[in-house]
Coordinates of C-alpha atoms in Angstrom, one line a residue:
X19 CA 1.1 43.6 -38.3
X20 CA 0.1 40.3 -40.3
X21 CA -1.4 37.7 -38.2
X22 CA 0.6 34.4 -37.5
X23 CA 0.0 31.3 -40.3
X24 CA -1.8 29.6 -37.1
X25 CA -4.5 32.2 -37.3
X26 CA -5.1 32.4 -40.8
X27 CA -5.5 29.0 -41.5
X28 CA -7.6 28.2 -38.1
X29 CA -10.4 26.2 -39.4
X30 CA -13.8 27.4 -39.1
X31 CA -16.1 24.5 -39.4
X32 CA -15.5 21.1 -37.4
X33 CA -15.0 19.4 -41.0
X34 CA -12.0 20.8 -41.3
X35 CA -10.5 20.3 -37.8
X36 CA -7.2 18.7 -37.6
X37 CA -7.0 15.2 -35.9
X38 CA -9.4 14.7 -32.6
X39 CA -11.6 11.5 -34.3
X40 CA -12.5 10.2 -31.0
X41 CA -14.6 13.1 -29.7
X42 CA -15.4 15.3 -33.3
X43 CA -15.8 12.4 -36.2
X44 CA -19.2 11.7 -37.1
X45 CA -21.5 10.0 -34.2
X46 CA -18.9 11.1 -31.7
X47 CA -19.6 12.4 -28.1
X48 CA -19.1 16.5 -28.4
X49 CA -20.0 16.5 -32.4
X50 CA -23.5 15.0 -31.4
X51 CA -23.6 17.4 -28.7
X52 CA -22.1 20.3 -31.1
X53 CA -24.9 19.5 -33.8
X54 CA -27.5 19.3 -31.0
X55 CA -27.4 23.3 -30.6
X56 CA -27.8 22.6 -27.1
X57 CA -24.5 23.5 -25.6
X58 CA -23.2 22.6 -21.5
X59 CA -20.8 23.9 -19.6
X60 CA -17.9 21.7 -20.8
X61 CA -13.6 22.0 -20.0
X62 CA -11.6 20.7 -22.8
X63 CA -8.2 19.3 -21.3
X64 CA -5.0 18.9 -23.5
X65 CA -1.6 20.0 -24.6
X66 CA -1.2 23.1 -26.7
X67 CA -1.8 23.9 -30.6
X68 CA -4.2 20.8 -30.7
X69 CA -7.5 22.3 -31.1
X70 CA -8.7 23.4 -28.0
X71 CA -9.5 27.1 -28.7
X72 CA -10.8 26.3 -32.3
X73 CA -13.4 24.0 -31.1
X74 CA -14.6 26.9 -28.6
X75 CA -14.8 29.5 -31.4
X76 CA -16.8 27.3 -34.0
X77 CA -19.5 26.5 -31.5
X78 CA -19.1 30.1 -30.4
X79 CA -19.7 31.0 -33.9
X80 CA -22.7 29.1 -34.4
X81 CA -24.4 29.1 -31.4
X82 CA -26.3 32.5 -31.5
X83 CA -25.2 33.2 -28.1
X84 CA -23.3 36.4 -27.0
X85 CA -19.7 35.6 -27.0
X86 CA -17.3 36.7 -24.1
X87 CA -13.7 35.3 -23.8
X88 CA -11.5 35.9 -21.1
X89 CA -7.4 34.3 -20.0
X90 CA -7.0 32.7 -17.1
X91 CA -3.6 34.3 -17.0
X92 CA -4.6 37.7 -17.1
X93 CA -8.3 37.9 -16.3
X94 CA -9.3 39.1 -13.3
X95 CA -12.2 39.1 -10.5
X96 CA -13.6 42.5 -12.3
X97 CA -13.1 40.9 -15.3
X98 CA -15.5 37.9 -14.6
X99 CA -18.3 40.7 -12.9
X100 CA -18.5 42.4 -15.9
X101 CA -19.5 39.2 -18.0
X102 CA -22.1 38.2 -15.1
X103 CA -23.6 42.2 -15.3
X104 CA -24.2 42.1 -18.9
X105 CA -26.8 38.9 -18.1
X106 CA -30.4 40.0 -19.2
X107 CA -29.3 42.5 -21.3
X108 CA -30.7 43.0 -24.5
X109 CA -27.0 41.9 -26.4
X110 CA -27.1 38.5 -24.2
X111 CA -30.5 37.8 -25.1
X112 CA -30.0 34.3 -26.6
X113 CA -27.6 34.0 -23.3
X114 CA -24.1 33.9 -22.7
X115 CA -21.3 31.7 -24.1
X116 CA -18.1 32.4 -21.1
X117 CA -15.0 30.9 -23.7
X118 CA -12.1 31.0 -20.4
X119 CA -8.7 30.0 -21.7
X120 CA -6.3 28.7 -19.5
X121 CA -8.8 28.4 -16.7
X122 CA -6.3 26.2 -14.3
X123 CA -4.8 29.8 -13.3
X124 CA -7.6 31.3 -11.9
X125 CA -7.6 31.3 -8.1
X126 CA -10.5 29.0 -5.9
X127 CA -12.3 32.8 -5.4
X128 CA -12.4 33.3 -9.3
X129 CA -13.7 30.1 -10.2
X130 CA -16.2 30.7 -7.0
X131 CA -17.6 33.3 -8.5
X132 CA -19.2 31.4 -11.7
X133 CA -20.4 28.7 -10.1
X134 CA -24.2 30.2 -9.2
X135 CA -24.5 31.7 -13.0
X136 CA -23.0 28.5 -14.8
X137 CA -25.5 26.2 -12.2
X138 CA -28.9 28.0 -13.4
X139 CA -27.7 28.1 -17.0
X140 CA -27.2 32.0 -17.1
X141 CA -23.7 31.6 -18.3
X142 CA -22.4 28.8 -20.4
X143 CA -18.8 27.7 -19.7
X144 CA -16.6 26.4 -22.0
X145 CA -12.8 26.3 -20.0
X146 CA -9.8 24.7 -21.6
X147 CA -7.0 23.9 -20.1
X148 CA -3.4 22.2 -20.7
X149 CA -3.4 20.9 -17.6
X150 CA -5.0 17.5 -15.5
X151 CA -8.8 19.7 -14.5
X152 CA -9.0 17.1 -12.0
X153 CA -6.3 18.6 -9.9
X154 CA -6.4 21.9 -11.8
X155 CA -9.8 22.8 -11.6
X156 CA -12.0 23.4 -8.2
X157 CA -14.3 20.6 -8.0
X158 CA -17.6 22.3 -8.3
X159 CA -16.8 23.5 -11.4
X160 CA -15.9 20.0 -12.5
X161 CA -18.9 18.8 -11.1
X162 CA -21.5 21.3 -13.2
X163 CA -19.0 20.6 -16.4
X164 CA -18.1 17.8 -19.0
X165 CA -14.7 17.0 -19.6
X166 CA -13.4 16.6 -23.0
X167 CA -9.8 15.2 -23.6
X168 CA -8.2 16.8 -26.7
X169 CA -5.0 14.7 -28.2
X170 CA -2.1 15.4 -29.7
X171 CA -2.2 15.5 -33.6
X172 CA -0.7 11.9 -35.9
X173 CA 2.1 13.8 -38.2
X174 CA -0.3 12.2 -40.9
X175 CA -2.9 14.1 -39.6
X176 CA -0.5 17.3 -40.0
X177 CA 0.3 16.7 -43.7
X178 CA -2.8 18.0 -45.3
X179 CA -2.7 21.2 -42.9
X180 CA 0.9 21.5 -43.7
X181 CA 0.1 21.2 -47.4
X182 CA -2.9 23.8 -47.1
X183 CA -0.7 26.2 -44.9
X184 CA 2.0 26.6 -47.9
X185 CA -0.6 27.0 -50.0
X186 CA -1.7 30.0 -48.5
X187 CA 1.3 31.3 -48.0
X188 CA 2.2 31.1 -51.6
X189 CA -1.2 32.9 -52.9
X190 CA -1.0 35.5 -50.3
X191 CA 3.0 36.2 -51.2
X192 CA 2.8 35.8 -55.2
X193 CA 5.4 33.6 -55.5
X194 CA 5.3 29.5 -55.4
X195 CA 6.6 27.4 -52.5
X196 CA 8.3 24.4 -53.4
X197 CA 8.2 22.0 -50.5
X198 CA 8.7 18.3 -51.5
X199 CA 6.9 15.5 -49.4
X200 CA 9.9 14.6 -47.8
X201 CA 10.3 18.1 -46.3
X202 CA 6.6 18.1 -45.3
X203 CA 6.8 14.8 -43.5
X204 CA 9.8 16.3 -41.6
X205 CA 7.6 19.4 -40.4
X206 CA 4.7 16.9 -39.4
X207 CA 7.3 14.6 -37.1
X208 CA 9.0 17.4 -35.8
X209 CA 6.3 19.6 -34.1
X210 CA 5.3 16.7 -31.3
X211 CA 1.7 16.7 -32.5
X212 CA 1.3 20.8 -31.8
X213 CA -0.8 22.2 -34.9
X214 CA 0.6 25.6 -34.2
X215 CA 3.9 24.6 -34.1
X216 CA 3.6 22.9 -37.1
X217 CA 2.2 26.1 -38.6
X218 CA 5.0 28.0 -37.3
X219 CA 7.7 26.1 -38.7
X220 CA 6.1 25.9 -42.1
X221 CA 6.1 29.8 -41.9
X222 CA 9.4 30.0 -40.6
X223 CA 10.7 27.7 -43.2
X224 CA 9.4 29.7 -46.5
X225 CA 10.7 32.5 -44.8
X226 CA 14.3 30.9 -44.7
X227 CA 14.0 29.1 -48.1
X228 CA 16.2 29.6 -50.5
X229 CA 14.5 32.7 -53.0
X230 CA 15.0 32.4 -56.9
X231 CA 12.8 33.2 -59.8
X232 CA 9.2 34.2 -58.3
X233 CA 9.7 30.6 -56.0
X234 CA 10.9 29.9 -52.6
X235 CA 12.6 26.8 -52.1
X236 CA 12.3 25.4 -48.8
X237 CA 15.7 23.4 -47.8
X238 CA 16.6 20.3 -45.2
X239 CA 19.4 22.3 -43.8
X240 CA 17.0 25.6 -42.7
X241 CA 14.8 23.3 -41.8
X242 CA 16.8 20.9 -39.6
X243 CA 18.1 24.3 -37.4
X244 CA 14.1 25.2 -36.9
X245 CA 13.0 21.8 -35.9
X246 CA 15.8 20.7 -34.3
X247 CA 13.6 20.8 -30.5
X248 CA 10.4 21.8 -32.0
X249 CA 9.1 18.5 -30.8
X250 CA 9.9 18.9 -27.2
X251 CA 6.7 18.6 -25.5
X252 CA 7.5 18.6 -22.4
X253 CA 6.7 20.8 -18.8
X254 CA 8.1 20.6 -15.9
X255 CA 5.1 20.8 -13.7
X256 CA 2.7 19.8 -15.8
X257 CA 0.9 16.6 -17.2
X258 CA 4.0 15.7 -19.9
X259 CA 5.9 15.7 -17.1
X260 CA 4.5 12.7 -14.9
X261 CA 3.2 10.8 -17.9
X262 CA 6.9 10.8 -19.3
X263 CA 8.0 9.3 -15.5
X264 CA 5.0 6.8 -16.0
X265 CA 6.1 5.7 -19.3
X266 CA 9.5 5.3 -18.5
X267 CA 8.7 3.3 -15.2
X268 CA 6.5 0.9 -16.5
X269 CA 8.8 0.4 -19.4
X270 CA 11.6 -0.6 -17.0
X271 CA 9.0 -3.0 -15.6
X272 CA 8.3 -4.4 -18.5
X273 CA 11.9 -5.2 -19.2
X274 CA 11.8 -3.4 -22.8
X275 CA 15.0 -1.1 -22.6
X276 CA 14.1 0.2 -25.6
X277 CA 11.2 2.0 -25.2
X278 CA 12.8 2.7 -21.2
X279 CA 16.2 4.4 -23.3
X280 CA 13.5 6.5 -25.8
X281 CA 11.8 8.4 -22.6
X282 CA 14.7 8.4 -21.1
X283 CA 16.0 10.5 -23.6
X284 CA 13.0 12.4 -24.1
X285 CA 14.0 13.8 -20.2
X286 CA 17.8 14.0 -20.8
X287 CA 17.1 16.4 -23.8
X288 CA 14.9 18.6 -21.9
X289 CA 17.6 19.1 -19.6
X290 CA 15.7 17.2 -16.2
X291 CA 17.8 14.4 -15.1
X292 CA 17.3 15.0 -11.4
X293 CA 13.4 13.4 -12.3
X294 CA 14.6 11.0 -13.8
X295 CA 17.8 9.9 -11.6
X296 CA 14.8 9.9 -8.5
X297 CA 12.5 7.5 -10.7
X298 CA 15.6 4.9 -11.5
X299 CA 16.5 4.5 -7.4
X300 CA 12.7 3.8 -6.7
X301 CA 12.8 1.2 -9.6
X302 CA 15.8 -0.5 -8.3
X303 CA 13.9 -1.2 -5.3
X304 CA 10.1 -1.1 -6.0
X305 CA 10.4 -3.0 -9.5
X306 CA 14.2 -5.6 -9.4
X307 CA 13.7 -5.4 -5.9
X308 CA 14.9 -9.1 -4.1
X309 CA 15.1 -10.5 -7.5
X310 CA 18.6 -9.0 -7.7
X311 CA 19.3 -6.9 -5.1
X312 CA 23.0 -5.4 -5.9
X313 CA 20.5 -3.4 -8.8
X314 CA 20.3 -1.1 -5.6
X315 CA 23.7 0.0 -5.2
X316 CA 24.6 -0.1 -9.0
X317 CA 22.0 2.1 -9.7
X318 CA 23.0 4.5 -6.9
X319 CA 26.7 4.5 -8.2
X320 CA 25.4 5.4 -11.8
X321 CA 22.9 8.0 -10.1
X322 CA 25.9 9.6 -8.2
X323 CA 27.9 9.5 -11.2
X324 CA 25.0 11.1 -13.3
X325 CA 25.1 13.7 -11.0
X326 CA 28.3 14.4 -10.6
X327 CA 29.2 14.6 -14.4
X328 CA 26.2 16.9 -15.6
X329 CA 25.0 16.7 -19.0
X330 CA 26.1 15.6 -21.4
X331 CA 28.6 12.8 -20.0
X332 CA 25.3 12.0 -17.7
X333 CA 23.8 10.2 -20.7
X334 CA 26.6 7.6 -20.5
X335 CA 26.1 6.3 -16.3
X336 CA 22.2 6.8 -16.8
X337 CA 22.0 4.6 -19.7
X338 CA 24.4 1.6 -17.8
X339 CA 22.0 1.9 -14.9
X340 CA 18.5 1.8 -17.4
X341 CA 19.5 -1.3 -19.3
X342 CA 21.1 -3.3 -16.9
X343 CA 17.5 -2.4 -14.7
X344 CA 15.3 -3.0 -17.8
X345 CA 17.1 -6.8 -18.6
X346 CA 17.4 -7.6 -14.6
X347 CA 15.2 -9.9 -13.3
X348 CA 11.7 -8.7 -11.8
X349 CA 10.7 -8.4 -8.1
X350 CA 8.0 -6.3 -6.3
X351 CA 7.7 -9.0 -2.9
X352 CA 9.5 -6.2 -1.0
X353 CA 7.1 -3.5 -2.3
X354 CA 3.7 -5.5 -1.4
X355 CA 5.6 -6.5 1.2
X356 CA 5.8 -3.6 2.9
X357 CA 2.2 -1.9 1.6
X358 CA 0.6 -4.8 3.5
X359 CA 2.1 -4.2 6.0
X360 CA 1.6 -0.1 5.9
X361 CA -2.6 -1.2 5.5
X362 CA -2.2 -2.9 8.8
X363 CA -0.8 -0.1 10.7
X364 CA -3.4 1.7 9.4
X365 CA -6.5 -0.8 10.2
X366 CA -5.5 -1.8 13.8
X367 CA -4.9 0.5 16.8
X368 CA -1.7 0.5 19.0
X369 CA -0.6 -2.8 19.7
X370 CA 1.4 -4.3 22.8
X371 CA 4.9 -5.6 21.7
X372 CA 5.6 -9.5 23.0
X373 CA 6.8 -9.2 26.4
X374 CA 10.2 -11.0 25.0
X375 CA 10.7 -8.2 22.8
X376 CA 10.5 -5.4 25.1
X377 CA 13.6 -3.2 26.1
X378 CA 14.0 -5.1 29.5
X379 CA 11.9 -3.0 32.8
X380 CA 12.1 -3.9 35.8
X381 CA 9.3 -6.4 37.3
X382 CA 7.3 -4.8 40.0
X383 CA 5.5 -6.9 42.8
X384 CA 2.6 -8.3 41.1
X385 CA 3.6 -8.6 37.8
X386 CA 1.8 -11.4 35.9
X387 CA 5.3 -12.4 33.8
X388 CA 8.5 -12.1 35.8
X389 CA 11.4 -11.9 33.8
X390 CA 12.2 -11.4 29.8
X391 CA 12.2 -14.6 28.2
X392 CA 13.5 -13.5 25.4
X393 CA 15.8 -16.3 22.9
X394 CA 19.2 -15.1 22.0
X395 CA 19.4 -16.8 18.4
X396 CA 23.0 -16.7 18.4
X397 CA 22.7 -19.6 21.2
X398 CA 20.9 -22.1 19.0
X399 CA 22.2 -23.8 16.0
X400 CA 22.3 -22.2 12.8
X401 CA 21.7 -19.1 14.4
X402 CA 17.9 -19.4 14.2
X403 CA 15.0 -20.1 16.9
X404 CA 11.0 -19.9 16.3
X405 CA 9.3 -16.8 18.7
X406 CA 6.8 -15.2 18.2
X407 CA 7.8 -11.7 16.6
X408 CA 4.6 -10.0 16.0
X409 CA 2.1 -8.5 18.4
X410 CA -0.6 -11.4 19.4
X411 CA -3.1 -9.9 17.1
X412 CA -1.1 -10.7 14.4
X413 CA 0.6 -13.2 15.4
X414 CA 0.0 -14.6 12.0
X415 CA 0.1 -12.8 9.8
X416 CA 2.3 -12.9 6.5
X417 CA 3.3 -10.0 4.5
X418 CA 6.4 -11.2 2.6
X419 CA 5.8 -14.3 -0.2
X420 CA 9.3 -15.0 -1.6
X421 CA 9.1 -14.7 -5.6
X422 CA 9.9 -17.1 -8.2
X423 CA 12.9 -15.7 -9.5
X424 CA 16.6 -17.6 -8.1
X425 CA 17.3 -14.9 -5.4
X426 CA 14.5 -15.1 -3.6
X427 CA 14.0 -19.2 -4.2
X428 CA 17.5 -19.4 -2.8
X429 CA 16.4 -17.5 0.4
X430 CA 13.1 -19.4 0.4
X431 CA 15.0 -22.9 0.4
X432 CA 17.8 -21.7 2.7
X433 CA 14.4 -20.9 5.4
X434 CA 12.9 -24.4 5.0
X435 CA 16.2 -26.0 5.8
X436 CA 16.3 -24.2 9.3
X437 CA 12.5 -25.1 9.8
X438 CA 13.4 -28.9 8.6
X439 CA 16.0 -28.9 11.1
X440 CA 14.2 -27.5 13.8
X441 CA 11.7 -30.2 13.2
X442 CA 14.0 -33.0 13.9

């Protein structure tokens, strides 16, 4: 069987890695530390098909250090205790280089088991892994390793690979590929900054092209059906996931409905609308908040009606909801608001309510306060009397500043008239 275009044209020296400037260009962190020949136990953390398992095999390669690689997904305890028996034998002389793919799918136990050998340098540990270490990874393991943060690839970046990968197809095939540069550039946008999924599109491609006279002709309409959601990146329960939801939220809260409409879409054409319908209630409330408070029950009527339609007439409520959210004016009083006071309950210890307050008890004989005391605000003018509503240790205490924006200034001026009044 002939191995995948990915594989073939898998660089070999760190010159000819694809994208990943800001950690392999010259003077950078892990090519300083690559160069050094002194190698630590290091995770590298990104997507797929951006370089991760490359990296590990050229400083595998030129090392001098007996290789072992092992899956997260399929490796096993066994599998790890046979890479720590082979230490001090004569093939790990020059020591032991542990390459561990997917490592976030390991158990706590597995990862246990390398933490003595990795510690006293007996193994060296290079993980890699697609998802956040920091929550993927036990801690000890993160503690003895560097993290490395791969990225995904520019589609400029891609071109050049694109270029070479076509190349080699054509040599190896004996026949030319004619790809023009507008075809190319539609590869290198559509694969979501994946290098292997660029790859295997280009391959797909010249094997869909049009065939005529010892040259393959690769076309836009072939191309367009294998591209077509090649550049979904996206995971459920993984990283792409949340940092789409981020994205999204703090476009919203930025008021650019543009940018709030492109990740939105981003989640409607992966199918996950229920994410995104929880994210646009909490904005109604956390982000336009006070500032224009019907955003709350809008929002919930374009949720329900979201829901109610599926995809794709779900596309048409969500968007209503996202733009009239996005161009609303901002409020997050009510959010601080209410995290003050959440930092309070957590600070102080129980705390008496006023007396006034209480559900009324009877008064037994030597009670200090006899009777309620309590004002009914309905029996003063404009409905409104000052008591003391708080417990005495915080008697003064302010959690809510009314905001800027015309709701909220209304309210504000509507509470100084009372206290005005009061005052005469």
């Amino acid at each position: 069987m002939s191995a995948p275009l990915a594989d073939k044209i898998r660089p070999k020296t760190l010159a000819d890695v694809v994208g990943q400037e800001h950690i392999l260009a010259e003077d950078k962190p892990l090519r300083r530390i690559i160069e050094s020949g002194t190698v630590p136990n290091m995770i590298f953390y990104g997507p797929s098909g951006v370089g991760k398992t490359t990296v590990a095999r050229i400083i595998a390669e030129n090392c001098g250090m007996s290789l072992y690689k092992l899956n997260g997904t399929n490796a096993s305890l066994s599998d790890i205790k046979d890479v720590v028996a082979d230490i001090g034998t004569f093939g790990s002389e020059n020591g032991i280089l542990l390459y561990l793919d997917e490592i976030q799918y390991l158990n706590k136990k597995q990862q246990q088991s390398l933490l003595e050998y990795i510690e006293n340098g007996d193994i060296t540990l290079i993980a890699s892994t697609t998802e956040n270490p920091y929550f993927a990874v036990y801690n000890a393991v993160i503690s003895r390793s560097t993290v490395f943060e791969f990225k995904p690839v520019t589609a400029e970046q891609l071109k050049p690979a694109i270029k070479r990968a076509l190349k080699i197809m054509s040599e190896e095939n004996g026949y030319k590929v004619a790809a023009s540069d507008e075809i190319v550039e539609k590869i290198a946008y559509s694969c979501g900054g994946d290098v292997r999924k660029a790859m295997n599109t280009a391959e797909l491609a010249v094997i869909c092209g049009e065939a005529s006279d010892g040259m393959v002709t690769i076309t836009n309409d072939s191309l367009e059906v294998l591209a077509q959601r090649s550049n979904m990146r996206y995971d459920r329960d993984g990283d792409q996931h949340y940092d789409i939801l981020s994205a999204f939220h703090k476009s919203v809260r930025g008021s650019d409905e543009n940018a709030a409409l492109h990740y939105a879409a981003r989640l409607i054409a992966a199918g996950d609308i229920i994410s995104l319908c929880r994210r646009m209630l909490c904005i109604a409330s956390e982000d336009v908040g006070l500032a224009y408070p019907m955003a709350v029950p809008i929002v919930k009527a374009c949720v329900d009606s979201a829901l109610q339609l599926g995809l794709p007439e779900a596309k048409l409520p969500i968007a209503e909801a996202i733009i009239l959210m996005a161009t609303a004016p901002k409020s997050n009083s009510a959010c601080m608001a209410i995290d003050a006071a959440l930092e309070d309950i957590k600070s102080c210890d129980a705390l008496d309510f006023p007396r006034h307050l209480q559900n009324v008890h009877f008064d037994g004989k030597g009670a200090k306060v006899v009777g309620q005391h309590y004002l009914y605000p309905h029996d003063f003018p404009n409905h409104y009397v000052k008591q003391q509503y708080l417990p005495d240790a915080l008697k003064n205490r302010i959690y809510y500043h009314f905001g800027e924006n015309k709701q909220e200034q209304s309210a504000y001026l509507y509470r100084q008239k009372l206290l005005n009044e009061l005052d005469k």
